[in-house]
Amino acid sequence: MDVKKKDIRALTKDQLRFFFEENGDKPFRGNQVYEWLWSKGAHSFEDMTNISLATRRMLQENFIINHIRVDQMQRSTDGTIKNAVRLHDGLIVESVLIPTPTRTTACISSQVGCSLDCKFCATARLKRMRNLNPDEIYDQVKAIDNESRLYHNRPLSNIVFMGMGEPLMNYKNVIKAIDKITSSEGMGMSPKRITLSTSGVPKMIKKMADDDVRFNLAVSLHSAIDEVRTSIMPFNSTFPLADLKESLEYWYEKTKSRITYEYVVWKGINDRKEDIDALIRFCSYVPCKINLIEYNPIDDGEFQQASNKAIDNYISALESRNIVVNVRRSRGKDIDAACGQLANKS
Ligand code: SAH
């Protein structure tokens, strides 16, 4: 039985070096195995061809490699790819590859399900089952990178933590994964190409600022009026906008990094003039830009995308205040791969 064997990727490089030293081998062997496990993404000890057969066997006897498995890959007509990823305990998360003419972006999950209860998001209906481990987050990125090379002839260029889960509710593991992704021993990717998207957990936003992180921050705002925001994102009653504002000011003070606000405009919810005025006020607190996201219906029609006129009102009001606003079209809708649609349907 494998139950007593430890996942080798829970070991740091130093621990791995020490393991070999303890077993009468050179510590350097630890570096070689570490490279196989992370930058080369080996799924089994057999893959490690420059390690002697006896050593591979010894590793086999002591450890397992808990690797994710892409169970199902779906390809959209627009080039978007969605992976259903099976974890070692059988649970499934989804990750998405989004190609544009100049980039390939991986949209990565941080939890199985989600503990937040955003009324417009399909993942919320799954509830949170568990946090992902650092290697499970890293492996999703690696799998998308491989697919990007295979189907789009170029490596992955950007990562967004906008898949399933709330990354700041699994902070420690997300940071460990990002450390690995950005380290030369992992994928060597620049943190500037990574964006963490959060519903807004003030305490953790401050912690990130204190930790001096170098990646970008996006906040799913959707409304700058407490009453409205709480009605669609109930946790806003615990973390109200005043606390969010204060944490974002703290973030900017420390990092000098501009914040992106994600914002969907819904009919009858946040399509009034006062909603726009409140957003403009909120934008005055710290340097920011707005991504207006297209709504992806998740079933019962309780939420509907606002009219083009309402969206145009937002754009012209924001632009007249010199606030940068981008309109984000959804990708991969035909395979339920767009924002808020990740719910393990298959
Ligand atoms: N929990 C994090 C990351 C996951 S959600 C967060 O809240 O930011 C990623 C983005 O998709 C968020 O901006 C979220 O508000 C948005 N989203 C969720 N459901 C959506 C839907 N049905 N249509 C469009 N965007 C949605």
Short mmCIF file of C-alpha atoms and ligand atoms in Angstrom, two decimals:
data_model
loop_
_atom_site.label_atom_id
_atom_site.label_comp_id
_atom_site.label_asym_id
_atom_site.label_seq_id
_atom_site.Cartn_x
_atom_site.Cartn_y
_atom_site.Cartn_z
CA MET A 1 0.00 0.00 0.00
CA ASP A 2 1.09 3.53 -0.80
CA VAL A 3 -0.52 5.07 2.26
CA LYS A 4 2.69 5.25 4.29
CA LYS A 5 4.79 6.66 1.47
CA LYS A 6 5.36 10.37 1.51
CA ASP A 7 4.74 12.62 -1.47
CA ILE A 8 8.27 13.42 -2.56
CA ARG A 9 7.25 16.87 -3.74
CA ALA A 10 6.40 17.90 -0.18
CA LEU A 11 10.20 17.93 0.39
CA THR A 12 12.28 21.05 -0.10
CA LYS A 13 15.43 20.82 -2.14
CA ASP A 14 17.54 20.80 1.00
CA GLN A 15 15.48 17.99 2.49
CA LEU A 16 15.93 16.00 -0.70
CA ARG A 17 19.69 16.59 -0.66
CA PHE A 18 19.78 15.48 2.95
CA PHE A 19 17.78 12.35 2.12
CA PHE A 20 20.42 11.25 -0.40
CA GLU A 21 23.26 12.11 1.93
CA GLU A 22 21.64 10.06 4.69
CA ASN A 23 21.33 7.16 2.28
CA GLY A 24 25.00 7.17 1.38
CA ASP A 25 24.67 9.01 -1.93
CA LYS A 26 25.84 12.47 -3.01
CA PRO A 27 23.64 15.42 -1.97
CA PHE A 28 23.87 16.54 -5.59
CA ARG A 29 21.57 13.62 -6.49
CA GLY A 30 18.90 15.62 -4.66
CA ASN A 31 19.34 18.50 -7.09
CA GLN A 32 18.95 16.18 -10.05
CA VAL A 33 15.78 14.61 -8.70
CA TYR A 34 14.44 18.03 -7.72
CA GLU A 35 14.91 19.22 -11.28
CA TRP A 36 13.03 16.20 -12.59
CA LEU A 37 10.17 16.79 -10.17
CA TRP A 38 9.70 20.50 -10.85
CA SER A 39 11.18 22.05 -13.97
CA LYS A 40 10.97 18.81 -15.99
CA GLY A 41 7.60 17.85 -14.50
CA ALA A 42 8.27 14.09 -14.20
CA HIS A 43 5.17 12.04 -13.44
CA SER A 44 7.05 8.94 -12.34
CA PHE A 45 10.47 7.86 -11.13
CA GLU A 46 10.93 5.90 -14.36
CA ASP A 47 11.04 9.20 -16.25
CA MET A 48 14.26 10.18 -14.46
CA THR A 49 16.58 8.73 -17.07
CA ASN A 50 19.87 10.13 -15.76
CA ILE A 51 19.29 8.55 -12.33
CA SER A 52 20.49 4.97 -11.89
CA LEU A 53 17.95 2.20 -11.90
CA ALA A 54 18.84 1.21 -8.32
CA THR A 55 18.28 4.77 -7.10
CA ARG A 56 14.99 5.04 -8.94
CA ARG A 57 13.88 1.81 -7.31
CA MET A 58 14.92 3.10 -3.91
CA LEU A 59 12.90 6.28 -4.47
CA GLN A 60 9.95 4.19 -5.55
CA GLU A 61 10.12 2.27 -2.28
CA ASN A 62 10.16 5.42 -0.18
CA PHE A 63 8.02 7.93 -2.00
CA ILE A 64 5.15 8.57 -4.32
CA ILE A 65 4.69 11.44 -6.78
CA ASN A 66 1.19 12.84 -6.31
CA HIS A 67 0.78 14.19 -9.78
CA ILE A 68 -2.41 15.65 -11.18
CA ARG A 69 -3.92 13.99 -14.23
CA VAL A 70 -5.72 15.84 -17.01
CA ASP A 71 -8.82 13.65 -17.21
CA GLN A 72 -10.55 15.50 -19.96
CA MET A 73 -9.45 18.25 -22.29
CA GLN A 74 -12.07 20.24 -24.18
CA ARG A 75 -11.23 22.62 -27.01
CA SER A 76 -13.42 25.57 -27.89
CA THR A 77 -13.94 26.84 -31.43
CA ASP A 78 -12.09 30.02 -30.35
CA GLY A 79 -8.95 28.07 -29.32
CA THR A 80 -9.69 28.10 -25.59
CA ILE A 81 -8.87 24.82 -23.86
CA LYS A 82 -10.43 23.60 -20.63
CA ASN A 83 -8.81 20.87 -18.54
CA ALA A 84 -10.69 18.79 -16.02
CA VAL A 85 -7.89 17.93 -13.65
CA ARG A 86 -8.07 14.91 -11.35
CA LEU A 87 -6.25 15.22 -8.04
CA HIS A 88 -4.65 12.32 -6.17
CA ASP A 89 -7.74 11.89 -3.98
CA GLY A 90 -10.12 11.79 -6.94
CA LEU A 91 -11.48 15.34 -6.62
CA ILE A 92 -11.59 17.45 -9.76
CA VAL A 93 -10.77 21.08 -10.52
CA GLU A 94 -10.73 22.93 -13.81
CA SER A 95 -8.14 25.12 -15.48
CA VAL A 96 -8.33 27.03 -18.74
CA LEU A 97 -5.91 28.12 -21.49
CA ILE A 98 -6.94 31.36 -23.18
CA PRO A 99 -5.06 32.24 -26.38
CA THR A 100 -5.00 35.70 -27.94
CA PRO A 101 -2.83 36.82 -30.88
CA THR A 102 -0.13 38.01 -28.48
CA ARG A 103 -0.53 35.92 -25.31
CA THR A 104 -1.52 32.61 -23.88
CA THR A 105 -3.00 32.94 -20.45
CA ALA A 106 -3.61 30.14 -17.96
CA CYS A 107 -6.61 30.55 -15.68
CA ILE A 108 -5.81 28.48 -12.60
CA SER A 109 -7.87 27.13 -9.68
CA SER A 110 -6.75 27.55 -6.08
CA GLN A 111 -9.41 25.51 -4.24
CA VAL A 112 -11.75 22.61 -4.92
CA GLY A 113 -15.05 24.48 -4.93
CA CYS A 114 -15.31 27.78 -3.05
CA SER A 115 -16.43 28.89 0.40
CA LEU A 116 -17.65 32.27 -0.80
CA ASP A 117 -21.19 32.52 -1.97
CA CYS A 118 -21.21 34.91 -4.93
CA LYS A 119 -24.73 34.62 -6.31
CA PHE A 120 -23.66 34.89 -9.95
CA CYS A 121 -20.87 32.29 -9.92
CA ALA A 122 -21.27 28.61 -10.77
CA THR A 123 -18.32 27.55 -8.60
CA ALA A 124 -20.10 28.90 -5.50
CA ARG A 125 -22.69 26.16 -5.87
CA LEU A 126 -20.04 23.50 -5.29
CA LYS A 127 -19.11 24.78 -1.82
CA ARG A 128 -15.51 24.50 -0.75
CA MET A 129 -14.20 20.98 -0.42
CA ARG A 130 -10.51 21.62 0.21
CA ASN A 131 -7.53 23.81 -0.51
CA LEU A 132 -5.18 22.82 -3.29
CA ASN A 133 -1.59 21.99 -2.38
CA PRO A 134 1.22 24.03 -3.93
CA ASP A 135 2.14 21.19 -6.29
CA GLU A 136 -1.47 20.83 -7.46
CA ILE A 137 -1.51 24.51 -8.37
CA TYR A 138 1.90 24.30 -10.03
CA ASP A 139 0.92 21.20 -12.02
CA GLN A 140 -2.12 22.94 -13.51
CA VAL A 141 0.18 25.66 -14.82
CA LYS A 142 2.65 23.12 -16.17
CA ALA A 143 -0.12 21.20 -17.95
CA ILE A 144 -1.40 24.39 -19.61
CA ASP A 145 2.16 25.34 -20.59
CA ASN A 146 2.56 21.97 -22.32
CA GLU A 147 -0.74 22.40 -24.16
CA SER A 148 0.21 25.92 -25.17
CA ARG A 149 3.43 24.62 -26.73
CA LEU A 150 1.62 21.74 -28.39
CA TYR A 151 -1.45 23.51 -29.79
CA HIS A 152 -0.30 27.11 -30.10
CA ASN A 153 3.45 26.67 -30.68
CA ARG A 154 4.48 28.99 -27.90
CA PRO A 155 5.00 28.81 -24.16
CA LEU A 156 2.50 30.10 -21.67
CA SER A 157 2.92 33.87 -21.21
CA ASN A 158 0.54 34.84 -18.38
CA ILE A 159 -1.25 33.35 -15.40
CA VAL A 160 -4.43 34.54 -13.72
CA PHE A 161 -5.77 33.07 -10.48
CA MET A 162 -9.35 33.35 -11.65
CA GLY A 163 -10.37 29.72 -11.75
CA MET A 164 -12.18 27.91 -8.96
CA GLY A 165 -11.77 29.13 -5.42
CA GLU A 166 -10.67 32.20 -3.53
CA PRO A 167 -6.86 32.37 -3.65
CA LEU A 168 -6.61 34.50 -0.50
CA MET A 169 -8.42 31.79 1.47
CA ASN A 170 -5.56 29.46 0.51
CA TYR A 171 -2.85 32.06 0.72
CA LYS A 172 0.08 30.01 1.97
CA ASN A 173 -0.17 27.37 -0.75
CA VAL A 174 -0.84 29.87 -3.53
CA ILE A 175 2.29 31.79 -2.54
CA LYS A 176 4.36 28.61 -2.43
CA ALA A 177 3.12 27.70 -5.92
CA ILE A 178 3.88 31.18 -7.26
CA ASP A 179 7.35 31.00 -5.72
CA LYS A 180 7.94 27.78 -7.64
CA ILE A 181 6.46 29.16 -10.88
CA THR A 182 8.69 32.23 -10.73
CA SER A 183 11.84 30.50 -9.52
CA SER A 184 14.53 29.45 -11.97
CA GLU A 185 14.18 25.96 -10.53
CA GLY A 186 10.53 25.90 -11.55
CA MET A 187 9.32 27.77 -14.61
CA GLY A 188 11.27 31.02 -14.26
CA MET A 189 8.26 33.15 -15.10
CA SER A 190 8.23 36.84 -14.20
CA PRO A 191 5.78 37.69 -11.38
CA LYS A 192 4.66 40.65 -13.47
CA ARG A 193 2.95 38.13 -15.73
CA ILE A 194 0.88 36.74 -12.87
CA THR A 195 -2.38 38.21 -11.56
CA LEU A 196 -4.09 37.11 -8.39
CA SER A 197 -7.81 37.83 -8.43
CA THR A 198 -9.66 38.09 -5.13
CA SER A 199 -13.16 38.87 -3.98
CA GLY A 200 -11.40 41.10 -1.47
CA VAL A 201 -10.23 39.77 1.88
CA PRO A 202 -8.81 42.93 3.51
CA LYS A 203 -6.58 41.24 6.08
CA MET A 204 -4.95 39.09 3.42
CA ILE A 205 -4.50 41.98 0.99
CA LYS A 206 -2.49 43.71 3.71
CA LYS A 207 -0.54 40.54 4.38
CA MET A 208 0.38 40.30 0.68
CA ALA A 209 1.59 43.88 0.76
CA ASP A 210 3.68 43.12 3.85
CA ASP A 211 5.10 40.06 2.11
CA ASP A 212 6.31 42.31 -0.66
CA VAL A 213 4.80 40.22 -3.43
CA ARG A 214 5.61 41.23 -7.00
CA PHE A 215 2.58 39.93 -8.90
CA ASN A 216 -0.49 41.95 -9.91
CA LEU A 217 -3.67 42.29 -7.90
CA ALA A 218 -7.21 42.21 -9.28
CA VAL A 219 -10.30 42.69 -7.12
CA SER A 220 -13.76 41.46 -8.09
CA LEU A 221 -15.63 44.59 -7.14
CA HIS A 222 -18.93 44.45 -9.07
CA SER A 223 -20.42 47.18 -6.92
CA ALA A 224 -19.07 50.06 -4.85
CA ILE A 225 -22.28 50.31 -2.79
CA ASP A 226 -22.29 48.08 0.30
CA GLU A 227 -25.96 47.22 0.12
CA VAL A 228 -25.77 46.15 -3.52
CA ARG A 229 -22.46 44.31 -3.11
CA THR A 230 -23.71 42.40 -0.09
CA SER A 231 -26.79 41.28 -2.02
CA ILE A 232 -24.67 39.63 -4.72
CA MET A 233 -21.51 38.84 -2.70
CA PRO A 234 -22.80 38.08 0.82
CA PHE A 235 -19.35 37.97 2.45
CA ASN A 236 -19.27 41.75 1.85
CA SER A 237 -21.22 42.05 5.10
CA THR A 238 -18.16 40.63 6.90
CA PHE A 239 -15.62 42.52 4.77
CA PRO A 240 -17.40 45.79 3.90
CA LEU A 241 -16.13 48.25 1.29
CA ALA A 242 -14.61 50.60 3.88
CA ASP A 243 -12.27 47.78 5.02
CA LEU A 244 -11.54 46.83 1.43
CA LYS A 245 -10.69 50.45 0.62
CA GLU A 246 -8.35 50.70 3.58
CA SER A 247 -6.54 47.49 2.62
CA LEU A 248 -6.16 48.62 -1.00
CA GLU A 249 -4.68 51.92 0.12
CA TYR A 250 -2.26 49.97 2.24
CA TRP A 251 -1.42 47.70 -0.73
CA TYR A 252 -0.74 50.64 -3.01
CA GLU A 253 1.28 52.49 -0.40
CA LYS A 254 3.58 49.49 -0.05
CA THR A 255 3.72 48.07 -3.58
CA LYS A 256 3.01 51.07 -5.84
CA SER A 257 1.24 48.55 -8.04
CA ARG A 258 -1.97 49.62 -9.75
CA ILE A 259 -5.08 47.57 -8.98
CA THR A 260 -7.51 46.13 -11.52
CA TYR A 261 -11.19 46.10 -10.58
CA GLU A 262 -13.29 43.43 -12.25
CA TYR A 263 -16.81 44.52 -12.77
CA VAL A 264 -19.89 42.98 -14.38
CA VAL A 265 -22.88 45.21 -15.10
CA TRP A 266 -26.21 43.45 -14.51
CA LYS A 267 -29.67 44.58 -15.46
CA GLY A 268 -31.58 45.99 -12.49
CA ILE A 269 -28.69 45.42 -10.06
CA ASN A 270 -25.89 47.87 -10.74
CA ASP A 271 -26.92 49.66 -13.93
CA ARG A 272 -28.09 52.94 -12.37
CA LYS A 273 -26.38 56.31 -12.34
CA GLU A 274 -25.73 56.03 -8.61
CA ASP A 275 -23.87 52.75 -9.21
CA ILE A 276 -21.60 54.50 -11.70
CA ASP A 277 -21.08 57.45 -9.36
CA ALA A 278 -20.14 55.11 -6.51
CA LEU A 279 -17.63 53.29 -8.72
CA ILE A 280 -16.06 56.57 -9.80
CA ARG A 281 -15.71 57.54 -6.16
CA PHE A 282 -14.15 54.18 -5.33
CA CYS A 283 -11.68 54.63 -8.20
CA SER A 284 -10.39 57.83 -6.63
CA TYR A 285 -8.88 55.97 -3.66
CA VAL A 286 -5.94 54.25 -5.37
CA PRO A 287 -4.56 54.14 -8.94
CA CYS A 288 -6.58 51.52 -10.76
CA LYS A 289 -8.16 50.37 -13.98
CA ILE A 290 -11.49 48.74 -14.65
CA ASN A 291 -12.11 45.52 -16.54
CA LEU A 292 -15.77 45.38 -17.52
CA ILE A 293 -16.44 41.66 -17.85
CA GLU A 294 -19.18 40.19 -19.95
CA TYR A 295 -21.63 38.20 -17.83
CA ASN A 296 -21.70 34.47 -18.45
CA PRO A 297 -25.13 33.18 -17.58
CA ILE A 298 -24.94 30.21 -15.23
CA ASP A 299 -28.51 28.98 -15.56
CA ASP A 300 -31.69 30.24 -13.94
CA GLY A 301 -31.67 33.74 -15.43
CA GLU A 302 -31.76 35.53 -12.09
CA PHE A 303 -28.87 37.62 -13.40
CA GLN A 304 -28.86 39.23 -16.80
CA GLN A 305 -26.20 41.23 -18.54
CA ALA A 306 -27.16 44.91 -18.61
CA SER A 307 -28.10 46.60 -21.88
CA ASN A 308 -25.38 47.94 -24.17
CA LYS A 309 -26.62 51.39 -23.35
CA ALA A 310 -26.03 50.85 -19.62
CA ILE A 311 -22.54 49.53 -20.32
CA ASP A 312 -21.81 52.49 -22.61
CA ASN A 313 -22.89 54.80 -19.79
CA TYR A 314 -20.28 53.20 -17.55
CA ILE A 315 -17.58 53.49 -20.20
CA SER A 316 -18.21 57.13 -21.05
CA ALA A 317 -18.53 58.18 -17.39
CA LEU A 318 -15.29 56.42 -16.46
CA GLU A 319 -13.40 57.68 -19.49
CA SER A 320 -14.52 61.23 -18.91
CA ARG A 321 -12.79 60.95 -15.49
CA ASN A 322 -9.66 59.55 -17.18
CA ILE A 323 -10.16 56.13 -15.62
CA VAL A 324 -8.81 53.34 -17.82
CA VAL A 325 -11.56 50.90 -18.75
CA ASN A 326 -11.27 47.71 -20.82
CA VAL A 327 -14.19 45.65 -22.00
CA ARG A 328 -13.43 41.94 -21.66
CA ARG A 329 -15.24 39.59 -24.00
CA SER A 330 -15.68 36.06 -22.72
CA ARG A 331 -13.78 33.17 -24.21
CA GLY A 332 -14.58 29.50 -24.33
CA LYS A 333 -18.29 29.87 -23.56
CA ASP A 334 -19.21 26.89 -25.75
CA ILE A 335 -17.29 24.60 -23.38
CA ASP A 336 -18.34 26.33 -20.12
CA ALA A 337 -14.80 27.63 -19.67
CA ALA A 338 -15.61 31.32 -19.20
CA CYS A 339 -15.38 33.28 -15.92
CA GLY A 340 -17.75 31.95 -13.32
CA GLN A 341 -18.71 28.88 -15.35
CA LEU A 342 -16.25 26.43 -13.81
CA ALA A 343 -18.35 23.86 -12.01
CA ASN A 344 -17.18 20.40 -13.03
CA LYS A 345 -20.22 19.91 -15.24
CA SER A 346 -18.68 17.01 -17.06
N1 SAH B 1 -12.45 34.17 -6.08
C1 SAH B 1 -11.68 34.98 -6.95
C2 SAH B 1 -11.26 34.29 -8.24
C3 SAH B 1 -12.29 33.45 -8.97
S1 SAH B 1 -13.60 34.28 -9.84
C4 SAH B 1 -12.40 36.27 -7.25
O1 SAH B 1 -13.52 36.43 -6.81
O2 SAH B 1 -11.81 37.14 -7.88
C5 SAH B 1 -12.85 35.04 -11.23
C6 SAH B 1 -13.65 36.21 -11.79
O3 SAH B 1 -14.84 35.76 -12.46
C7 SAH B 1 -14.13 37.17 -10.72
O4 SAH B 1 -13.94 38.50 -11.11
C8 SAH B 1 -15.61 36.84 -10.63
O5 SAH B 1 -16.33 37.89 -10.08
C9 SAH B 1 -15.93 36.57 -12.07
N2 SAH B 1 -17.18 35.83 -12.29
C10 SAH B 1 -17.73 34.90 -11.48
N3 SAH B 1 -18.87 34.44 -12.04
C11 SAH B 1 -19.03 35.08 -13.22
C12 SAH B 1 -19.99 35.00 -14.27
N4 SAH B 1 -21.02 34.16 -14.19
N5 SAH B 1 -19.82 35.80 -15.35
C13 SAH B 1 -18.75 36.63 -15.44
N6 SAH B 1 -17.81 36.73 -14.49
C14 SAH B 1 -17.95 35.97 -13.38
#
